[in-house]
PDB file of C-alpha atoms in Angstrom:
ATOM      1  CA  MET A 268      -6.695   4.094  18.922  1.00 45.00           C
ATOM      2  CA  ILE A 269     -10.122   1.902  17.820  1.00 39.00           C
ATOM      3  CA  LYS A 270      -9.709   2.927  14.147  1.00 42.00           C
ATOM      4  CA  ASN A 271      -6.147   2.540  14.723  1.00 47.00           C
ATOM      5  CA  MET A 272      -6.287  -1.016  15.763  1.00 42.00           C
ATOM      6  CA  LEU A 273      -8.971  -1.851  13.093  1.00 40.00           C
ATOM      7  CA  ARG A 274      -6.666  -0.531  10.531  1.00 53.00           C
ATOM      8  CA  GLY A 275      -3.492  -2.254  11.816  1.00 49.00           C
ATOM      9  CA  ALA A 276      -5.272  -5.641  11.735  1.00 45.00           C
ATOM     10  CA  ALA A 277      -6.631  -5.274   8.306  1.00 47.00           C
ATOM     11  CA  ALA A 278      -2.780  -4.683   7.079  1.00 48.00           C
ATOM     12  CA  LEU A 279      -2.082  -8.832   7.819  1.00 44.00           C
ATOM     13  CA  SER A 280      -4.879 -10.470   5.961  1.00 44.00           C
ATOM     14  CA  LEU A 281      -5.963 -10.382   1.878  1.00 38.00           C
ATOM     15  CA  ALA A 282      -9.296 -11.395   0.330  1.00 37.00           C
ATOM     16  CA  LEU A 283     -10.961 -11.871  -3.183  1.00 36.00           C
ATOM     17  CA  THR A 284     -14.323 -12.041  -4.441  1.00 36.00           C
ATOM     18  CA  PRO A 285     -14.744 -11.488  -8.185  1.00 36.00           C
ATOM     19  CA  LEU A 286     -17.003  -8.528  -9.498  1.00 34.00           C
ATOM     20  CA  ALA A 287     -20.329  -9.800 -10.246  1.00 37.00           C
ATOM     21  CA  LEU A 288     -21.464  -9.734 -14.167  1.00 36.00           C
ATOM     22  CA  PRO A 289     -24.795  -8.979 -15.422  1.00 40.00           C
ATOM     23  CA  SER A 290     -26.684 -12.103 -16.764  1.00 39.00           C
ATOM     24  CA  SER A 291     -28.209 -10.079 -19.534  1.00 38.00           C
ATOM     25  CA  ALA A 292     -28.253  -6.744 -20.779  1.00 45.00           C
ATOM     26  CA  THR A 293     -31.026  -5.869 -18.439  1.00 46.00           C
ATOM     27  CA  ALA A 294     -29.642  -7.552 -15.230  1.00 51.00           C
ATOM     28  CA  ALA A 295     -29.102  -5.196 -12.028  1.00 51.00           C
ATOM     29  CA  PRO A 296     -25.648  -3.087 -11.444  1.00 52.00           C
ATOM     30  CA  ALA A 297     -22.928  -5.399 -10.019  1.00 52.00           C
ATOM     31  CA  ALA A 298     -22.621  -6.015  -6.484  1.00 55.00           C
ATOM     32  CA  PRO A 299     -19.477  -4.662  -4.645  1.00 59.00           C
ATOM     33  CA  ALA A 300     -16.549  -6.676  -4.200  1.00 69.00           C
ATOM     34  CA  GLU A 301     -16.427  -8.341  -1.153  1.00 77.00           C
ATOM     35  CA  ALA A 302     -13.171  -9.567   0.532  1.00 83.00           C
ATOM     36  CA  ALA A 303     -12.440 -13.387   1.324  1.00 66.00           C
ATOM     37  CA  VAL A 304      -9.238 -14.978   3.220  1.00 82.00           C
ATOM     38  CA  LEU A 305      -6.379 -16.565   0.681  1.00 95.00           C
ATOM     39  CA  ASN A 306      -3.161 -18.216   2.070  1.00 96.00           C
ATOM     40  CA  LEU A 307      -0.293 -16.248   0.962  1.00 97.00           C
ATOM     41  CA  VAL A 308       0.833 -19.103  -1.433  1.00 97.00           C
ATOM     42  CA  ASP A 309      -2.355 -18.761  -2.910  1.00 96.00           C
ATOM     43  CA  ALA A 310      -2.317 -15.272  -3.312  1.00 97.00           C
ATOM     44  CA  ILE A 311       0.708 -15.353  -4.931  1.00 97.00           C
ATOM     45  CA  GLY A 312      -0.383 -17.167  -7.410  1.00 96.00           C
ATOM     46  CA  GLN A 313      -3.152 -14.868  -8.637  1.00 96.00           C
ATOM     47  CA  ILE A 314      -0.675 -12.311  -9.690  1.00 97.00           C
ATOM     48  CA  PRO A 315       0.181 -12.106 -13.606  1.00 97.00           C
ATOM     49  CA  LEU A 316       3.416 -12.733 -14.607  1.00 98.00           C
ATOM     50  CA  ALA A 317       4.888  -9.944 -16.739  1.00 97.00           C
ATOM     51  CA  GLY A 318       8.225  -8.234 -17.979  1.00 96.00           C
ATOM     52  CA  GLU A 319       8.287  -4.547 -16.739  1.00 95.00           C
ATOM     53  CA  SER A 320       8.731  -1.883 -18.542  1.00 95.00           C
ATOM     54  CA  ARG A 321       9.665   2.123 -17.485  1.00 96.00           C
ATOM     55  CA  THR A 322       9.067   3.612 -20.619  1.00 97.00           C
ATOM     56  CA  GLY A 323       7.527   6.850 -20.278  1.00 97.00           C
ATOM     57  CA  TYR A 324       7.595   6.706 -16.170  1.00 98.00           C
ATOM     58  CA  ASN A 325       7.385  10.244 -14.429  1.00 97.00           C
ATOM     59  CA  ARG A 326       6.273  10.495 -11.016  1.00 97.00           C
ATOM     60  CA  GLU A 327       4.097  13.241 -11.680  1.00 97.00           C
ATOM     61  CA  SER A 328       1.799  11.031 -13.530  1.00 97.00           C
ATOM     62  CA  PHE A 329       0.350   9.976 -10.386  1.00 98.00           C
ATOM     63  CA  ARG A 330      -1.371  13.332  -8.638  1.00 97.00           C
ATOM     64  CA  HIS A 331      -0.661  13.050  -4.895  1.00 95.00           C
ATOM     65  CA  TRP A 332      -1.564  14.227  -2.103  1.00 97.00           C
ATOM     66  CA  ASN A 333      -5.317  15.479  -2.850  1.00 97.00           C
ATOM     67  CA  ARG A 334      -7.779  16.670  -0.982  1.00 96.00           C
ATOM     68  CA  GLY A 335      -7.951  13.077   1.283  1.00 96.00           C
ATOM     69  CA  LEU A 336     -11.011  11.019   1.914  1.00 94.00           C
ATOM     70  CA  ASP A 337     -13.022  14.006   4.044  1.00 94.00           C
ATOM     71  CA  LEU A 338     -13.045  16.643   2.397  1.00 93.00           C
ATOM     72  CA  THR A 339     -14.165  19.400   5.024  1.00 92.00           C
ATOM     73  CA  ASP A 340     -11.521  18.729   7.480  1.00 92.00           C
ATOM     74  CA  GLY A 341      -8.490  20.480   5.331  1.00 94.00           C
ATOM     75  CA  CYS A 342      -6.212  17.579   5.309  1.00 97.00           C
ATOM     76  CA  ASN A 343      -4.705  16.149   2.435  1.00 97.00           C
ATOM     77  CA  THR A 344      -4.164  12.527   1.693  1.00 98.00           C
ATOM     78  CA  ARG A 345      -0.754  12.591   3.688  1.00 98.00           C
ATOM     79  CA  ASN A 346      -1.874  14.307   6.754  1.00 98.00           C
ATOM     80  CA  GLU A 347      -5.034  11.608   6.890  1.00 98.00           C
ATOM     81  CA  VAL A 348      -2.998   8.697   6.888  1.00 98.00           C
ATOM     82  CA  LEU A 349      -0.516  10.366   9.826  1.00 98.00           C
ATOM     83  CA  LEU A 350      -3.972  10.646  11.888  1.00 97.00           C
ATOM     84  CA  ALA A 351      -4.883   7.141  11.210  1.00 97.00           C
ATOM     85  CA  GLU A 352      -2.144   5.530  11.776  1.00 98.00           C
ATOM     86  CA  ALA A 353      -1.026   7.593  15.277  1.00 98.00           C
ATOM     87  CA  ILE A 354      -0.651   5.601  18.534  1.00 97.00           C
ATOM     88  CA  GLU A 355      -0.940   8.787  20.017  1.00 98.00           C
ATOM     89  CA  VAL A 356      -2.860  11.415  17.983  1.00 97.00           C
ATOM     90  CA  PRO A 357      -1.379  14.836  17.355  1.00 97.00           C
ATOM     91  CA  ASN A 358      -3.324  18.380  17.572  1.00 96.00           C
ATOM     92  CA  ALA A 359      -4.192  19.069  14.215  1.00 95.00           C
ATOM     93  CA  ALA A 360      -4.337  22.846  13.757  1.00 95.00           C
ATOM     94  CA  ALA A 361      -5.625  25.475  11.234  1.00 93.00           C
ATOM     95  CA  GLY A 362      -4.666  24.056   7.899  1.00 93.00           C
ATOM     96  CA  CYS A 363      -4.326  20.318   9.199  1.00 96.00           C
ATOM     97  CA  LYS A 364      -1.090  21.535  10.856  1.00 96.00           C
ATOM     98  CA  LEU A 365       0.041  18.774  13.025  1.00 97.00           C
ATOM     99  CA  SER A 366       1.851  18.748  16.415  1.00 97.00           C
ATOM    100  CA  GLY A 367       3.024  16.138  18.620  1.00 97.00           C
ATOM    101  CA  GLY A 368       1.540  12.852  18.250  1.00 98.00           C
ATOM    102  CA  LEU A 369       3.692   9.017  18.545  1.00 98.00           C
ATOM    103  CA  TRP A 370       3.773   6.482  15.626  1.00 98.00           C
ATOM    104  CA  ILE A 371       5.923   3.778  15.225  1.00 98.00           C
ATOM    105  CA  SER A 372       7.247   2.886  11.530  1.00 98.00           C
ATOM    106  CA  TYR A 373       7.105  -0.969  11.384  1.00 98.00           C
ATOM    107  CA  TYR A 374       9.769  -1.088   8.641  1.00 98.00           C
ATOM    108  CA  ASP A 375      12.378  -0.376  11.275  1.00 98.00           C
ATOM    109  CA  GLY A 376      10.612  -0.465  14.647  1.00 98.00           C
ATOM    110  CA  GLN A 377      11.241   2.765  15.338  1.00 98.00           C
ATOM    111  CA  GLU A 378       9.218   5.336  17.511  1.00 98.00           C
ATOM    112  CA  VAL A 379       8.527   9.078  16.240  1.00 98.00           C
ATOM    113  CA  ASN A 380       7.171  11.874  17.337  1.00 97.00           C
ATOM    114  CA  ASP A 381       7.528  14.383  14.975  1.00 97.00           C
ATOM    115  CA  ALA A 382       5.400  14.081  12.145  1.00 97.00           C
ATOM    116  CA  ALA A 383       7.826  15.912   9.532  1.00 96.00           C
ATOM    117  CA  LYS A 384      10.521  12.595  10.455  1.00 97.00           C
ATOM    118  CA  LEU A 385       7.910  10.601   8.682  1.00 98.00           C
ATOM    119  CA  ASP A 386       7.053   9.638   5.325  1.00 98.00           C
ATOM    120  CA  ILE A 387       3.850   8.258   3.921  1.00 98.00           C
ATOM    121  CA  ASP A 388       4.779   5.391   1.341  1.00 98.00           C
ATOM    122  CA  HIS A 389       3.494   3.806  -1.564  1.00 98.00           C
ATOM    123  CA  MET A 390       3.352   0.185  -0.727  1.00 98.00           C
ATOM    124  CA  VAL A 391       3.847  -0.836  -4.065  1.00 98.00           C
ATOM    125  CA  PRO A 392       5.828   2.784  -5.146  1.00 98.00           C
ATOM    126  CA  LEU A 393       4.686   4.552  -8.219  1.00 98.00           C
ATOM    127  CA  ALA A 394       7.374   3.735 -10.533  1.00 98.00           C
ATOM    128  CA  GLU A 395       7.089   0.023  -9.808  1.00 98.00           C
ATOM    129  CA  ALA A 396       3.391   0.676 -10.191  1.00 98.00           C
ATOM    130  CA  TRP A 397       3.711   2.126 -13.576  1.00 98.00           C
ATOM    131  CA  ASP A 398       6.263  -1.006 -14.822  1.00 97.00           C
ATOM    132  CA  SER A 399       3.515  -3.493 -13.767  1.00 98.00           C
ATOM    133  CA  GLY A 400       0.355  -2.125 -15.350  1.00 98.00           C
ATOM    134  CA  ALA A 401      -0.156   1.381 -14.610  1.00 98.00           C
ATOM    135  CA  SER A 402       0.948   2.806 -17.192  1.00 98.00           C
ATOM    136  CA  SER A 403      -1.857   1.707 -19.528  1.00 98.00           C
ATOM    137  CA  TRP A 404      -4.391   3.131 -16.899  1.00 98.00           C
ATOM    138  CA  THR A 405      -6.058   6.913 -16.784  1.00 98.00           C
ATOM    139  CA  ALA A 406      -4.930   9.580 -14.936  1.00 98.00           C
ATOM    140  CA  GLY A 407      -7.930   9.356 -12.805  1.00 98.00           C
ATOM    141  CA  ARG A 408      -7.151   5.976 -11.814  1.00 98.00           C
ATOM    142  CA  ARG A 409      -3.495   6.627 -11.248  1.00 98.00           C
ATOM    143  CA  GLU A 410      -4.762   9.595  -8.508  1.00 98.00           C
ATOM    144  CA  ALA A 411      -6.880   7.277  -6.943  1.00 98.00           C
ATOM    145  CA  TYR A 412      -3.677   4.721  -6.579  1.00 98.00           C
ATOM    146  CA  ALA A 413      -1.471   7.340  -5.204  1.00 98.00           C
ATOM    147  CA  ASN A 414      -4.140   8.563  -2.394  1.00 98.00           C
ATOM    148  CA  ASP A 415      -5.576   5.085  -1.710  1.00 98.00           C
ATOM    149  CA  GLN A 416      -6.783   5.198   1.621  1.00 97.00           C
ATOM    150  CA  ASP A 417      -9.999   3.052   1.265  1.00 96.00           C
ATOM    151  CA  ALA A 418      -7.321   0.040   1.761  1.00 96.00           C
ATOM    152  CA  ALA A 419      -5.187  -0.029   4.969  1.00 92.00           C
ATOM    153  CA  THR A 420      -2.472  -2.043   3.236  1.00 93.00           C
ATOM    154  CA  SER A 421      -1.809   0.721   0.155  1.00 97.00           C
ATOM    155  CA  LEU A 422      -0.639   3.821   2.421  1.00 98.00           C
ATOM    156  CA  VAL A 423       2.003   3.642   5.143  1.00 98.00           C
ATOM    157  CA  ALA A 424       3.701   6.068   7.333  1.00 98.00           C
ATOM    158  CA  VAL A 425       7.456   4.704   7.971  1.00 98.00           C
ATOM    159  CA  THR A 426      10.428   6.706   8.907  1.00 98.00           C
ATOM    160  CA  ALA A 427      11.864   8.953   5.984  1.00 98.00           C
ATOM    161  CA  ARG A 428      15.066   6.837   6.299  1.00 98.00           C
ATOM    162  CA  SER A 429      13.487   3.444   5.662  1.00 98.00           C
ATOM    163  CA  ASN A 430      11.310   5.212   2.716  1.00 98.00           C
ATOM    164  CA  ARG A 431      14.149   6.107   1.043  1.00 97.00           C
ATOM    165  CA  SER A 432      15.985   3.146   1.002  1.00 98.00           C
ATOM    166  CA  LYS A 433      13.304   1.020  -0.330  1.00 98.00           C
ATOM    167  CA  SER A 434      12.988   3.739  -3.182  1.00 98.00           C
ATOM    168  CA  ASP A 435      11.171   1.730  -5.758  1.00 97.00           C
ATOM    169  CA  GLN A 436      12.148  -1.381  -5.122  1.00 98.00           C
ATOM    170  CA  ASP A 437      10.439  -4.217  -4.976  1.00 98.00           C
ATOM    171  CA  PRO A 438      10.732  -7.474  -2.307  1.00 98.00           C
ATOM    172  CA  ALA A 439      13.692  -9.178  -4.824  1.00 98.00           C
ATOM    173  CA  GLU A 440      15.705  -5.906  -4.446  1.00 98.00           C
ATOM    174  CA  TRP A 441      14.452  -4.651  -0.854  1.00 98.00           C
ATOM    175  CA  MET A 442      13.079  -5.665   2.456  1.00 98.00           C
ATOM    176  CA  PRO A 443      12.133  -3.813   5.592  1.00 98.00           C
ATOM    177  CA  PRO A 444      15.749  -3.393   8.226  1.00 98.00           C
ATOM    178  CA  LEU A 445      13.312  -5.627  10.473  1.00 98.00           C
ATOM    179  CA  PRO A 446      13.076  -8.989  10.125  1.00 97.00           C
ATOM    180  CA  ASP A 447       9.950  -9.061  11.951  1.00 97.00           C
ATOM    181  CA  ALA A 448       8.099  -7.114   9.726  1.00 98.00           C
ATOM    182  CA  HIS A 449       9.158  -9.060   6.803  1.00 98.00           C
ATOM    183  CA  CYS A 450       5.388 -11.287   6.418  1.00 97.00           C
ATOM    184  CA  ARG A 451       3.427  -8.215   6.843  1.00 97.00           C
ATOM    185  CA  TYR A 452       4.944  -6.419   4.517  1.00 98.00           C
ATOM    186  CA  VAL A 453       4.954  -9.086   2.121  1.00 98.00           C
ATOM    187  CA  SER A 454       1.573  -9.890   2.536  1.00 98.00           C
ATOM    188  CA  GLU A 455       0.626  -6.176   1.832  1.00 97.00           C
ATOM    189  CA  TRP A 456       2.716  -5.740  -1.117  1.00 98.00           C
ATOM    190  CA  VAL A 457       0.758  -8.824  -2.518  1.00 98.00           C
ATOM    191  CA  ALA A 458      -2.357  -7.399  -1.401  1.00 97.00           C
ATOM    192  CA  THR A 459      -1.838  -3.976  -2.961  1.00 98.00           C
ATOM    193  CA  LYS A 460      -1.031  -5.780  -6.512  1.00 98.00           C
ATOM    194  CA  LEU A 461      -3.745  -7.630  -6.771  1.00 97.00           C
ATOM    195  CA  ARG A 462      -6.340  -4.784  -5.214  1.00 97.00           C
ATOM    196  CA  TRP A 463      -4.866  -3.084  -8.262  1.00 98.00           C
ATOM    197  CA  GLY A 464      -4.399  -5.508 -10.747  1.00 97.00           C
ATOM    198  CA  LEU A 465      -0.847  -5.469 -10.943  1.00 98.00           C
ATOM    199  CA  ALA A 466       1.555  -7.872 -12.842  1.00 98.00           C
ATOM    200  CA  ALA A 467       5.184  -9.183 -11.076  1.00 98.00           C
ATOM    201  CA  ASP A 468       8.255  -9.774 -12.991  1.00 98.00           C
ATOM    202  CA  GLN A 469       9.733 -13.278 -12.422  1.00 98.00           C
ATOM    203  CA  ALA A 470      12.336 -12.387  -9.867  1.00 98.00           C
ATOM    204  CA  GLU A 471       9.769 -10.533  -7.519  1.00 98.00           C
ATOM    205  CA  ALA A 472       7.337 -13.909  -7.577  1.00 98.00           C
ATOM    206  CA  ASP A 473      10.400 -16.132  -6.959  1.00 98.00           C
ATOM    207  CA  ALA A 474      11.209 -13.150  -3.849  1.00 98.00           C
ATOM    208  CA  LEU A 475       7.596 -13.469  -2.536  1.00 98.00           C
ATOM    209  CA  GLN A 476       7.127 -17.432  -3.086  1.00 98.00           C
ATOM    210  CA  VAL A 477      10.705 -18.249  -0.554  1.00 98.00           C
ATOM    211  CA  TYR A 478       8.663 -15.931   2.018  1.00 98.00           C
ATOM    212  CA  ALA A 479       5.643 -17.717   1.328  1.00 97.00           C
ATOM    213  CA  GLU A 480       7.128 -21.400   1.267  1.00 96.00           C
ATOM    214  CA  GLY A 481       9.453 -20.274   4.199  1.00 97.00           C
ATOM    215  CA  PRO A 482       9.181 -18.116   7.410  1.00 97.00           C
ATOM    216  CA  CYS A 483       5.636 -16.379   6.155  1.00 97.00           C
ATOM    217  CA  GLU A 484       3.820 -20.103   5.311  1.00 96.00           C
ATOM    218  CA  THR A 485       1.477 -19.996   7.957  1.00 96.00           C
ATOM    219  CA  ALA A 486       0.336 -16.051   6.818  1.00 97.00           C
ATOM    220  CA  VAL A 487      -2.890 -14.899   4.961  1.00 92.00           C
ATOM    221  CA  VAL A 488      -3.921 -11.711   3.558  1.00 87.00           C
ATOM    222  CA  HIS A 489      -6.849 -10.032   2.335  1.00 90.00           C
ATOM    223  CA  TYR A 490      -7.707  -7.384  -0.378  1.00 95.00           C
ATOM    224  CA  THR A 491     -10.530  -6.143  -2.060  1.00 96.00           C
ATOM    225  CA  PRO A 492     -10.305  -4.971  -5.546  1.00 96.00           C
ATOM    226  CA  ALA A 493     -10.057  -1.378  -6.501  1.00 96.00           C
ATOM    227  CA  PRO A 494     -13.176  -0.098  -7.818  1.00 92.00           C
TER     228      PRO A 494
END
């Protein structure tokens, strides 16, 4: 339960510290990036603007779900996220077969007691990531993106219905059906874009700005740049 509370709290904030640069060829390796707080308006301003292109996109270019963070637990990334986000933790049998448990899908406020009825949503969908910069990444970096559990905002367990309604749309085209979820959703979207250095097109940036200057004007979010 403590783990789940920490995961939920982390999803509501956004942070940035640039990677340290060595001052000379003999300088020590750069320290890991640290998190710092930005308000939502300033965070949106950090996302570069660029046109989007889906040329060459194939979902299989993003390998998922891999063996997850714990290579000894027998669970893939999908099941590890389900375990981390459960309100009541399910039983995990051999092969990480889950039974029981309880989740709340924050997109629509639905309680779910069957893991099979949940999808693990990529906050920024794989196709949108491709459009926004991931097309130039290595296969390894795309796999890291598709299985990112090091940031609580990157992957989220939600009802299959809400995830499939969202599909590959950005916030200019789709928002969660539950209005109370909008500020969290926008903050998590921005966090993920910044964590992975992804761009936004003008319509997307304009839509985000509407929330930042309106109902979500007091929102703060955090992120740590991906390795």
